Structures are given as C-alpha cells and as structure tokens.
Amino acid sequence: MAGAKLTSLDAIKHFRNAMIKFAEATNAALGNADSDVNRSVSWLEMEAKPFWQSEIRKRQLKLAQAQEALRMKTLYKNFDGTTPSSVDEQKAVHIAKQRLEIANQKLVNVQKYLNRMQKEAVLYKGAVQRFSTTIQGGTPVAIAMLGRVMEAIEQYLLANPEMIAPSGGMAGEAGKPGYLDFLAPVKRTTDEVGEKIEKMPETAEPASTGDEPAAVSADSTPESAAAANQTASAESKEQP
C-alpha cells in the first residue's frame, strides 16, 4: 500500500465544501423540476379541464337560448302577416355553435395533453430517480467520510507536529515532514530489493597466472613498453 502525499489539508476542506454546495444546488434543481412537473399536471387536471367543462355547459345554454330565439322569431308573424327577419338570430345561433365547437376541442386538447404530461412525468421521475438517490443518499455519506478523514489527519498532525512540512519542503516522502506513516504501513517491494542489491559483496578479480603480458600504462612510450616486455620474458625463463 503506497503512502499518501498530503501537501495541503485545505484542499480537502475546499473539496468538501464544494461537494456540499453541489449537493445543495442539485437538490434544489431537482426539487424545482419535480415541482414544475407536478404543477403542470395539477393545472391541466384541476384547472384547465374543469374550466372547459364548465364553458361547454355555458355555451350549450347560450346555443339553446339562441335557437329558441330563432324559433320564436319564425313562429310569429308581423301584424301585417309578413314573416319577420331572423338574420340576427341565425347569426347568433351560428356564433353559439362555433363557440361550443371551440370549447369541445379545447377540452379534447386538455385531456390529450394531460395524458401525455402524466406519461412524461412518470418517465422523467424514473430517469432521474437513480441520480436523485445518489445525491440524497451517497453525497452525505461522502461528505461525512471526508469530515472523518480531516479529523483523523488533524489529530495525527497534533500528535506528530514534526510531520508538518515546512515551507518549500517535499511533503509526502518517507523520512521527511509530511509523510503520513499511518496511511502507508507497508514499504515498497522495490525499495527492499534495492537495499538487498546494495548489500551484496563485489566479485573478486581473477589472479594473474604469469603467462599474461605485463600491464602497460596508458601514458607509457613504445620504448618503455618493449623494455617491460623483455623483463617479463626473462623472469619467466628463470622460473623452474
């Protein structure tokens, strides 16, 4: 398990504060979206639909009144025996019919969009349910965990003030300030192998047999090299 290179405790604090703000903003956005969806469905179901149902009843009554006025106009004649003009009454009946048709179409549209809105609301809530659960359940757990980590680090630094890295120090390296031993109890295997290699003894060089030519220095001249070879040959002949 590798050690933790901790250079700034404020970075954890800033990250925790940012996560808190993110959770608050996300919960507010999800709440607003859910409220908008519910409000739209409620408006269609509780306001728009009853309104046009009431308008249909009112316009049916208006049409009946216009038709009765037209019937009365055609039923009775003038004092001179002529049939009175019913143009205005016919126009009123025509307008009342148009208004009733519009109200009926509005009610059909409201019911269509109500069904569609209810379906889309179910799909939306199903799509964001996992994200909402993560924000509402997982984020507080992560925030609490970061708080516990900060408390553990602060307690460790209070108990070991020598671990606080000075300005410009290499925090996080073993044997230097800032290295948190309690986060890395196991040493790296490569370090152990390196120590073993350094402790191995060096291999001894093979001894000279006497048959090899004498070593010649790099700064020797050709004459000195020849003299050294002759001396070595004479010594080898004298040996039994």
XYZ file of N, CA and C in Angstrom:
720
model
N 0.863 -1.193 0.000
C 0.000 0.000 0.000
C 0.881 1.219 0.000
N 0.759 2.094 -0.970
C 1.608 3.269 -1.092
C 1.191 4.327 -0.089
N 2.128 5.209 0.265
C 1.866 6.289 1.186
C 1.041 7.392 0.552
N 0.539 8.277 1.381
C -0.266 9.397 0.901
C 0.589 10.650 0.901
N 0.652 11.314 -0.245
C 1.396 12.564 -0.340
C 0.432 13.711 -0.084
N 0.407 14.184 1.145
C -0.508 15.239 1.558
C 0.258 16.545 1.634
N -0.060 17.459 0.750
C 0.624 18.755 0.720
C -0.236 19.875 1.263
N -1.561 19.684 1.330
C -2.440 20.755 1.802
C -3.717 20.150 2.370
N -3.980 20.406 3.635
C -5.235 19.977 4.242
C -6.392 20.841 3.773
N -6.075 22.091 3.361
C -7.132 22.978 2.871
C -7.763 22.453 1.594
N -6.993 21.684 0.803
C -7.562 21.145 -0.438
C -8.725 20.203 -0.129
N -8.590 19.396 0.925
C -9.678 18.507 1.322
C -10.864 19.317 1.821
N -10.585 20.379 2.580
C -11.673 21.221 3.079
C -12.422 21.882 1.926
N -11.665 22.425 0.953
C -12.306 23.085 -0.192
C -13.137 22.077 -0.997
N -12.593 20.875 -1.176
C -13.340 19.858 -1.925
C -14.618 19.471 -1.185
N -14.538 19.346 0.130
C -15.723 19.001 0.924
C -16.766 20.114 0.851
N -16.321 21.367 0.946
C -17.257 22.493 0.838
C -17.893 22.548 -0.554
N -17.080 22.282 -1.592
C -17.623 22.270 -2.956
C -18.653 21.163 -3.129
N -18.404 20.006 -2.507
C -19.365 18.900 -2.602
C -20.668 19.249 -1.884
N -20.573 19.956 -0.770
C -21.777 20.377 -0.042
C -22.600 21.341 -0.892
N -21.918 22.318 -1.514
C -22.627 23.278 -2.363
C -23.244 22.581 -3.575
N -22.517 21.616 -4.138
C -23.054 20.875 -5.287
C -24.307 20.103 -4.894
N -24.267 19.454 -3.740
C -25.433 18.693 -3.287
C -26.628 19.614 -3.054
N -26.376 20.783 -2.447
C -27.476 21.726 -2.201
C -28.074 22.234 -3.508
N -27.188 22.621 -4.463
C -27.681 23.134 -5.745
C -28.430 22.056 -6.527
N -27.907 20.833 -6.486
C -28.554 19.745 -7.225
C -29.900 19.397 -6.617
N -29.978 19.332 -5.297
C -31.258 19.041 -4.654
C -32.284 20.133 -4.955
N -31.824 21.391 -4.967
C -32.741 22.488 -5.284
C -33.238 22.395 -6.727
N -32.312 22.071 -7.662
C -32.711 21.951 -9.071
C -33.680 20.795 -9.285
N -33.388 19.646 -8.659
C -34.290 18.506 -8.785
C -35.643 18.804 -8.156
N -35.631 19.493 -7.026
C -36.900 19.853 -6.383
C -37.722 20.812 -7.236
N -37.046 21.799 -7.854
C -37.757 22.746 -8.713
C -38.338 22.050 -9.943
N -37.538 21.154 -10.546
C -38.025 20.434 -11.723
C -39.222 19.548 -11.369
N -39.128 18.855 -10.255
C -40.235 17.992 -9.828
C -41.474 18.821 -9.511
N -41.264 19.995 -8.905
C -42.391 20.872 -8.601
C -43.044 21.404 -9.876
N -42.223 21.748 -10.875
C -42.780 22.232 -12.148
C -43.617 21.154 -12.832
N -43.117 19.926 -12.824
C -43.864 18.828 -13.451
C -45.191 18.606 -12.736
N -45.144 18.551 -11.412
C -46.384 18.328 -10.651
C -47.363 19.485 -10.812
N -46.814 20.701 -10.873
C -47.690 21.858 -11.024
C -48.374 21.870 -12.392
N -47.637 21.467 -13.424
C -48.224 21.412 -14.770
C -49.332 20.371 -14.846
N -49.065 19.187 -14.298
C -50.088 18.135 -14.299
C -51.305 18.577 -13.491
N -51.047 19.197 -12.347
C -52.150 19.645 -11.499
C -52.969 20.736 -12.188
N -52.308 21.645 -12.917
C -53.043 22.712 -13.613
C -53.941 22.139 -14.704
N -53.404 21.187 -15.472
C -54.215 20.579 -16.518
C -55.409 19.818 -15.947
N -55.168 19.117 -14.834
C -56.196 18.250 -14.287
C -57.199 18.995 -13.415
N -56.717 19.981 -12.631
C -57.568 20.632 -11.644
C -58.116 21.977 -12.097
N -57.521 22.595 -13.107
C -57.970 23.916 -13.529
C -58.449 23.937 -14.982
N -57.577 23.512 -15.894
C -57.931 23.615 -17.312
C -59.115 22.722 -17.664
N -59.060 21.482 -17.226
C -60.149 20.554 -17.576
C -61.488 20.985 -16.987
N -61.596 21.316 -15.681
C -62.885 21.798 -15.158
C -63.343 23.102 -15.813
N -62.384 23.975 -16.177
C -62.773 25.247 -16.797
C -63.493 25.007 -18.115
N -62.942 24.170 -18.985
C -63.565 23.950 -20.284
C -64.817 23.091 -20.173
N -64.896 22.234 -19.184
C -66.151 21.523 -18.948
C -67.265 22.498 -18.563
N -66.894 23.480 -17.738
C -67.872 24.495 -17.370
C -68.231 25.381 -18.567
N -67.238 25.702 -19.402
C -67.505 26.514 -20.587
C -68.430 25.792 -21.559
N -68.253 24.490 -21.670
C -69.136 23.721 -22.565
C -70.581 23.814 -22.095
N -70.796 23.694 -20.801
C -72.162 23.783 -20.277
C -72.747 25.183 -20.514
N -71.915 26.192 -20.291
C -72.397 27.564 -20.504
C -72.713 27.812 -21.978
N -71.870 27.335 -22.871
C -72.076 27.581 -24.297
C -73.220 26.728 -24.852
N -73.433 25.586 -24.269
C -74.613 24.806 -24.646
C -75.888 25.569 -24.285
N -75.853 26.224 -23.127
C -77.006 27.017 -22.718
C -77.196 28.216 -23.641
N -76.092 28.877 -24.014
C -76.179 30.002 -24.938
C -76.730 29.563 -26.291
N -76.292 28.408 -26.775
C -76.795 27.900 -28.049
C -78.288 27.589 -27.959
N -78.702 27.012 -26.854
C -80.126 26.717 -26.684
C -80.950 28.003 -26.668
N -80.445 29.036 -26.015
C -81.157 30.304 -25.982
C -81.233 30.934 -27.372
N -80.122 30.847 -28.135
C -80.133 31.406 -29.488
C -81.084 30.639 -30.393
N -81.106 29.328 -30.253
C -82.024 28.528 -31.068
C -83.493 28.816 -30.692
N -83.769 29.042 -29.425
C -85.127 29.366 -29.000
C -85.550 30.735 -29.529
N -84.591 31.666 -29.529
C -84.908 32.987 -30.074
C -85.185 32.911 -31.568
N -84.438 32.089 -32.270
C -84.679 31.914 -33.702
C -86.036 31.238 -33.940
N -86.392 30.287 -33.103
C -87.672 29.607 -33.283
C -88.832 30.562 -33.036
N -88.685 31.385 -32.001
C -89.745 32.340 -31.705
C -89.868 33.390 -32.813
N -88.728 33.695 -33.424
C -88.765 34.696 -34.499
C -89.509 34.163 -35.719
N -89.375 32.906 -36.007
C -90.020 32.319 -37.175
C -91.446 31.841 -36.878
N -91.766 31.721 -35.588
C -93.069 31.201 -35.231
C -94.165 32.261 -35.376
N -93.852 33.462 -34.980
C -94.857 34.523 -35.006
C -94.612 35.424 -36.209
N -95.719 35.955 -36.738
C -95.669 36.845 -37.886
C -95.953 38.276 -37.448
N -95.628 39.214 -38.354
C -95.898 40.617 -38.083
C -97.410 40.881 -38.160
N -97.796 42.092 -37.734
C -99.233 42.437 -37.727
C -99.799 42.495 -39.129
N -98.883 42.689 -40.117
C -99.354 42.725 -41.494
C -99.297 41.352 -42.161
N -98.958 40.301 -41.392
C -98.944 38.954 -41.922
C -97.619 38.520 -42.536
N -96.631 39.394 -42.541
C -95.327 39.035 -43.105
C -94.471 38.349 -42.044
N -93.539 37.574 -42.511
C -92.603 36.874 -41.595
C -91.468 37.819 -41.246
N -91.216 38.006 -39.962
C -90.147 38.931 -39.581
C -88.757 38.383 -39.959
N -87.812 39.295 -40.129
C -86.445 38.892 -40.474
C -85.766 38.221 -39.272
N -85.103 37.116 -39.529
C -84.395 36.358 -38.463
C -82.887 36.255 -38.727
N -82.367 37.253 -39.457
C -80.930 37.226 -39.790
C -80.077 37.303 -38.529
N -80.420 38.193 -37.642
C -79.621 38.355 -36.414
C -79.663 37.090 -35.559
N -80.843 36.489 -35.467
C -80.972 35.275 -34.661
C -80.183 34.114 -35.287
N -80.198 34.041 -36.607
C -79.424 32.988 -37.278
C -77.921 33.187 -37.064
N -77.463 34.437 -37.125
C -76.045 34.717 -36.841
C -75.695 34.340 -35.408
N -76.602 34.642 -34.471
C -76.352 34.305 -33.057
C -76.252 32.801 -32.879
N -77.123 32.051 -33.556
C -77.063 30.585 -33.473
C -75.754 30.075 -34.058
N -75.354 30.640 -35.185
C -74.099 30.203 -35.825
C -72.892 30.485 -34.912
N -72.860 31.654 -34.323
C -71.752 32.003 -33.416
C -71.762 31.095 -32.187
N -72.937 30.801 -31.648
C -73.035 29.935 -30.467
C -72.551 28.526 -30.781
N -72.865 28.039 -31.972
C -72.380 26.712 -32.370
C -70.853 26.693 -32.494
N -70.288 27.754 -33.102
C -68.829 27.830 -33.245
C -68.142 27.865 -31.873
N -68.694 28.653 -30.979
C -68.101 28.741 -29.640
C -68.200 27.405 -28.909
N -69.282 26.684 -29.114
C -69.418 25.371 -28.483
C -68.429 24.379 -29.079
N -68.224 24.417 -30.373
C -67.234 23.535 -31.009
C -65.824 23.836 -30.511
N -65.513 25.120 -30.351
C -64.187 25.502 -29.839
C -63.989 24.965 -28.422
N -65.010 25.096 -27.588
C -64.901 24.605 -26.207
C -64.715 23.093 -26.181
N -65.451 22.381 -27.031
C -65.295 20.930 -27.091
C -63.885 20.535 -27.537
N -63.342 21.242 -28.524
C -61.985 20.954 -28.992
C -60.954 21.280 -27.912
N -61.170 22.364 -27.178
C -60.262 22.704 -26.077
C -60.245 21.616 -25.014
N -61.407 21.065 -24.709
C -61.465 20.004 -23.709
C -60.755 18.748 -24.205
N -60.894 18.458 -25.508
C -60.186 17.305 -26.074
C -58.678 17.517 -25.995
N -58.225 18.724 -26.323
C -56.789 19.025 -26.269
C -56.253 18.942 -24.841
N -57.023 19.463 -23.890
C -56.595 19.404 -22.487
C -56.442 17.958 -22.040
N -57.407 17.112 -22.389
C -57.324 15.709 -21.995
C -56.150 15.010 -22.665
N -55.885 15.340 -23.927
C -54.753 14.731 -24.641
C -53.429 15.122 -23.994
N -53.269 16.410 -23.720
C -52.008 16.852 -23.113
C -51.896 16.424 -21.657
N -53.013 16.237 -20.985
C -52.962 15.722 -19.618
C -52.433 14.296 -19.612
N -52.930 13.471 -20.506
C -52.443 12.086 -20.592
C -50.963 12.060 -20.963
N -50.580 12.910 -21.923
C -49.176 12.950 -22.342
C -48.282 13.453 -21.218
N -48.750 14.471 -20.494
C -47.949 15.034 -19.397
C -47.774 14.028 -18.277
N -48.808 13.287 -17.969
C -48.695 12.263 -16.932
C -47.688 11.179 -17.325
N -47.715 10.796 -18.596
C -46.763 9.785 -19.078
C -45.335 10.316 -19.023
N -45.134 11.565 -19.489
C -43.788 12.152 -19.469
C -43.298 12.362 -18.037
N -44.197 12.665 -17.128
C -43.800 12.844 -15.724
C -43.287 11.544 -15.131
N -43.960 10.442 -15.455
C -43.507 9.135 -14.970
C -42.146 8.785 -15.548
N -41.945 9.047 -16.859
C -40.656 8.766 -17.494
C -39.547 9.643 -16.904
N -39.845 10.901 -16.666
C -38.839 11.810 -16.096
C -38.432 11.372 -14.685
N -39.411 11.070 -13.869
C -39.090 10.660 -12.491
C -38.315 9.350 -12.465
N -38.633 8.452 -13.395
C -37.867 7.210 -13.464
C -36.443 7.436 -13.931
N -36.244 8.416 -14.834
C -34.900 8.687 -15.360
C -33.996 9.329 -14.318
N -34.542 10.218 -13.486
C -33.711 10.937 -12.515
C -33.712 10.277 -11.141
N -34.442 9.167 -11.000
C -34.546 8.544 -9.677
C -33.187 8.088 -9.159
N -32.394 7.446 -10.034
C -31.085 6.948 -9.603
C -30.148 8.095 -9.241
N -30.161 9.135 -10.081
C -29.312 10.303 -9.785
C -29.751 10.983 -8.498
N -31.060 11.123 -8.321
C -31.574 11.752 -7.107
C -31.231 10.929 -5.868
N -31.317 9.608 -5.983
C -30.961 8.753 -4.850
C -29.481 8.880 -4.499
N -28.643 8.971 -5.531
C -27.205 9.129 -5.290
C -26.910 10.443 -4.595
N -27.554 11.521 -5.041
C -27.324 12.835 -4.442
C -27.833 12.867 -3.007
N -29.008 12.322 -2.780
C -29.617 12.390 -1.453
C -29.030 11.379 -0.477
N -28.532 10.244 -1.004
C -28.000 9.213 -0.116
C -26.491 9.082 -0.141
N -25.903 9.142 -1.346
C -24.464 8.932 -1.458
C -23.640 10.153 -1.104
N -24.111 11.347 -1.491
C -23.341 12.564 -1.223
C -23.166 12.837 0.264
N -24.207 12.744 1.096
C -23.978 12.941 2.541
C -22.986 11.952 3.130
N -22.983 10.714 2.631
C -22.019 9.723 3.123
C -20.598 10.141 2.761
N -20.407 10.601 1.514
C -19.072 11.047 1.093
C -18.625 12.271 1.882
N -19.548 13.197 2.127
C -19.199 14.397 2.902
C -18.811 14.012 4.327
N -19.558 13.096 4.926
C -19.215 12.644 6.282
C -17.871 11.932 6.302
N -17.573 11.146 5.260
C -16.293 10.443 5.205
C -15.139 11.433 5.100
N -15.298 12.471 4.273
C -14.249 13.492 4.174
C -14.055 14.204 5.507
N -15.156 14.424 6.231
C -15.029 15.039 7.553
C -14.237 14.164 8.509
N -14.493 12.855 8.477
C -13.737 11.942 9.347
C -12.265 11.896 8.944
N -11.984 11.928 7.628
C -10.591 11.933 7.173
C -9.879 13.182 7.671
N -10.550 14.335 7.571
C -9.942 15.583 8.044
C -9.676 15.528 9.544
N -10.622 14.997 10.287
C -10.413 14.892 11.736
C -9.256 13.959 12.064
N -9.157 12.831 11.350
C -8.064 11.887 11.608
C -6.714 12.514 11.288
N -6.639 13.244 10.172
C -5.367 13.885 9.797
C -5.007 14.964 10.799
N -5.980 15.764 11.222
C -5.697 16.825 12.196
C -5.224 16.243 13.527
N -5.866 15.165 13.983
C -5.429 14.532 15.229
C -4.025 13.951 15.088
N -3.733 13.375 13.914
C -2.406 12.809 13.700
C -1.347 13.907 13.702
N -1.642 15.026 13.047
C -0.666 16.124 12.998
C -0.486 16.775 14.361
N -1.561 16.818 15.165
C -1.422 17.353 16.517
C -0.538 16.443 17.369
N -0.677 15.140 17.177
C 0.141 14.197 17.937
C 1.558 14.104 17.393
N 1.767 14.439 16.121
C 3.096 14.369 15.499
C 3.380 15.688 14.781
N 3.711 16.747 15.534
C 3.931 18.055 14.886
C 5.140 18.067 13.969
N 6.067 17.120 14.148
C 7.242 17.096 13.272
C 6.886 16.669 11.860
N 5.680 16.122 11.649
C 5.275 15.697 10.320
C 4.759 16.845 9.460
N 4.597 18.007 10.067
C 4.116 19.153 9.301
C 5.269 19.684 8.464
N 5.082 19.725 7.153
C 6.140 20.117 6.234
C 6.360 21.618 6.314
N 7.629 22.059 6.417
C 7.899 23.493 6.363
C 7.661 24.027 4.956
N 7.752 25.340 4.820
C 7.528 25.957 3.507
C 8.607 25.504 2.540
N 8.182 24.968 1.414
C 9.130 24.500 0.406
C 9.594 23.090 0.623
N 9.124 22.408 1.656
C 9.538 21.034 1.906
C 8.886 20.058 0.958
N 9.479 18.882 0.816
C 8.932 17.821 -0.029
C 8.039 16.939 0.821
N 6.805 17.385 1.048
C 5.893 16.607 1.873
C 5.487 15.345 1.153
N 5.362 14.280 1.930
C 4.864 13.037 1.364
C 5.937 12.003 1.125
N 7.247 12.320 1.342
C 8.309 11.347 1.141
C 8.708 10.747 2.481
N 8.991 9.463 2.471
C 9.336 8.766 3.707
C 10.575 9.394 4.336
N 10.524 9.588 5.657
C 11.648 10.165 6.368
C 11.677 11.671 6.330
N 10.701 12.313 5.645
C 10.661 13.763 5.571
C 9.327 14.253 6.112
N 9.241 15.517 6.515
C 7.992 16.028 7.079
C 6.843 15.889 6.096
N 5.685 15.542 6.609
C 4.504 15.414 5.783
C 4.185 13.998 5.379
N 5.065 13.047 5.641
C 4.801 11.646 5.262
C 3.927 11.019 6.328
N 2.750 10.596 5.936
C 1.794 10.048 6.890
C 1.998 8.539 6.993
N 2.740 8.118 8.045
C 3.052 6.691 8.204
C 1.803 5.865 8.462
N 0.800 6.447 9.096
C -0.372 5.643 9.415
C -1.201 5.331 8.166
N -0.908 5.988 7.051
C -1.598 5.687 5.802
C -0.797 4.746 4.922
N 0.467 4.454 5.307
C 1.302 3.578 4.475
C 2.174 2.712 5.357
N 1.621 1.671 6.000
C 2.416 0.841 6.913
C 3.332 -0.134 6.202
N 3.152 -0.346 4.915
C 3.947 -1.340 4.188
C 4.917 -0.627 3.258
N 6.189 -1.036 3.272
C 7.180 -0.434 2.391
C 7.051 -0.989 0.997
N 7.581 -0.253 0.041
C 7.556 -0.705 -1.346
C 8.522 -1.874 -1.524
N 8.123 -2.850 -2.314
C 8.961 -4.019 -2.568
C 10.225 -3.648 -3.323
N 10.112 -2.655 -4.191
C 11.287 -2.249 -4.969
C 12.378 -1.670 -4.079
N 11.999 -0.987 -3.009
C 12.998 -0.447 -2.086
C 13.741 -1.575 -1.376
N 13.005 -2.614 -0.977
C 13.663 -3.732 -0.308
C 14.627 -4.438 -1.249
N 14.213 -4.618 -2.488
C 15.107 -5.269 -3.452
C 16.350 -4.420 -3.681
N 16.178 -3.119 -3.772
C 17.338 -2.247 -3.963
C 18.311 -2.319 -2.811
N 17.782 -2.393 -1.575
C 18.679 -2.498 -0.419
C 19.455 -3.812 -0.445
N 18.804 -4.905 -0.839
C 19.491 -6.195 -0.900
C 20.598 -6.178 -1.952
N 20.336 -5.537 -3.074
C 21.361 -5.474 -4.130
C 22.563 -4.670 -3.670
N 22.305 -3.572 -2.950
C 23.415 -2.752 -2.472
C 24.276 -3.487 -1.445
N 23.701 -4.426 -0.660
C 24.457 -5.141 0.371
C 25.226 -6.346 -0.163
N 25.040 -6.731 -1.411
C 25.742 -7.882 -1.974
C 27.224 -7.557 -2.132
N 28.186 -8.536 -1.793
C 29.630 -8.264 -1.952
C 30.029 -8.216 -3.418
N 31.091 -7.421 -3.687
C 31.564 -7.313 -5.061
C 32.346 -8.571 -5.459
N 32.349 -8.989 -6.723
C 33.053 -10.178 -7.228
C 34.543 -9.890 -7.343
N 35.442 -10.816 -6.766
C 36.899 -10.608 -6.805
C 37.427 -10.825 -8.209
N 38.458 -10.048 -8.581
C 39.066 -10.177 -9.906
C 39.966 -11.410 -9.954
N 40.096 -12.142 -11.057
C 40.953 -13.339 -11.160
C 42.427 -12.963 -11.040
N 43.226 -13.859 -10.341
C 44.664 -13.607 -10.145
C 45.420 -13.830 -11.439
N 46.573 -13.138 -11.536
C 47.392 -13.249 -12.740
C 48.150 -14.575 -12.740
N 48.270 -15.266 -13.880
C 48.933 -16.572 -13.993
C 50.396 -16.451 -14.344
N 50.840 -15.294 -14.690
C 52.238 -15.121 -15.061
C 52.470 -15.263 -16.531
N 51.579 -15.912 -17.265
C 51.740 -16.053 -18.706
C 51.201 -14.864 -19.460
N 50.419 -14.024 -18.766
C 49.838 -12.876 -19.443
C 50.871 -11.779 -19.556
N 50.838 -10.979 -20.570
C 51.798 -9.881 -20.720
C 51.595 -8.855 -19.642
N 52.659 -8.191 -19.304
C 52.604 -7.181 -18.252
C 51.708 -6.052 -18.688
N 50.995 -5.479 -17.679
C 50.098 -4.366 -17.977
C 50.892 -3.161 -18.389
N 50.437 -2.492 -19.391
C 51.116 -1.313 -19.933
C 50.319 -0.102 -19.587
N 50.962 0.885 -19.019
C 50.278 2.110 -18.643
C 49.854 2.871 -19.882
N 48.797 3.619 -19.737
C 48.257 4.353 -20.885
C 49.162 5.469 -21.329
N 50.016 5.994 -20.382
C 50.898 7.118 -20.754
C 52.334 6.666 -21.015
N 52.587 5.331 -21.175
C 53.951 4.834 -21.439
C 54.298 4.997 -22.908
N 55.643 5.041 -23.176
C 56.137 5.205 -24.554
C 56.387 3.836 -25.154
N 56.550 3.710 -26.477
C 56.843 2.407 -27.094
C 58.128 1.780 -26.567
N 59.211 2.610 -26.277
C 60.459 2.057 -25.774
C 60.292 1.449 -24.397
N 59.526 2.154 -23.517
C 59.333 1.616 -22.162
C 58.477 0.368 -22.201
N 57.531 0.311 -23.106
C 56.693 -0.882 -23.227
C 57.509 -2.081 -23.682
N 58.444 -1.902 -24.629
C 59.282 -3.002 -25.095
C 60.196 -3.492 -23.990
N 60.801 -2.575 -23.188
C 61.679 -2.957 -22.082
C 60.918 -3.754 -21.037
N 59.695 -3.335 -20.772
C 58.897 -4.059 -19.774
C 58.585 -5.466 -20.254
N 58.353 -5.657 -21.554
C 58.065 -6.993 -22.076
C 59.299 -7.888 -21.986
N 60.492 -7.308 -22.272
C 61.716 -8.101 -22.175
C 61.977 -8.538 -20.737
N 61.773 -7.676 -19.776
C 61.979 -8.020 -18.365
C 61.046 -9.130 -17.942
N 59.784 -9.042 -18.395
C 58.819 -10.084 -18.027
C 59.195 -11.417 -18.639
N 59.773 -11.443 -19.871
C 60.176 -12.698 -20.510
C 61.338 -13.321 -19.792
N 62.310 -12.489 -19.330
C 63.461 -13.008 -18.613
C 63.057 -13.629 -17.282
N 62.118 -12.974 -16.582
C 61.679 -13.515 -15.282
C 60.977 -14.842 -15.462
N 60.226 -14.983 -16.557
C 59.515 -16.249 -16.774
C 60.452 -17.383 -17.126
N 61.647 -17.095 -17.772
C 62.609 -18.136 -18.100
C 63.357 -18.601 -16.855
N 63.611 -17.697 -15.893
C 64.340 -18.063 -14.695
C 63.515 -18.968 -13.778
N 62.185 -18.879 -13.913
C 61.343 -19.734 -13.024
C 61.479 -21.190 -13.425
N 61.560 -22.188 -12.434
C 61.688 -23.623 -12.754
C 60.440 -24.137 -13.449
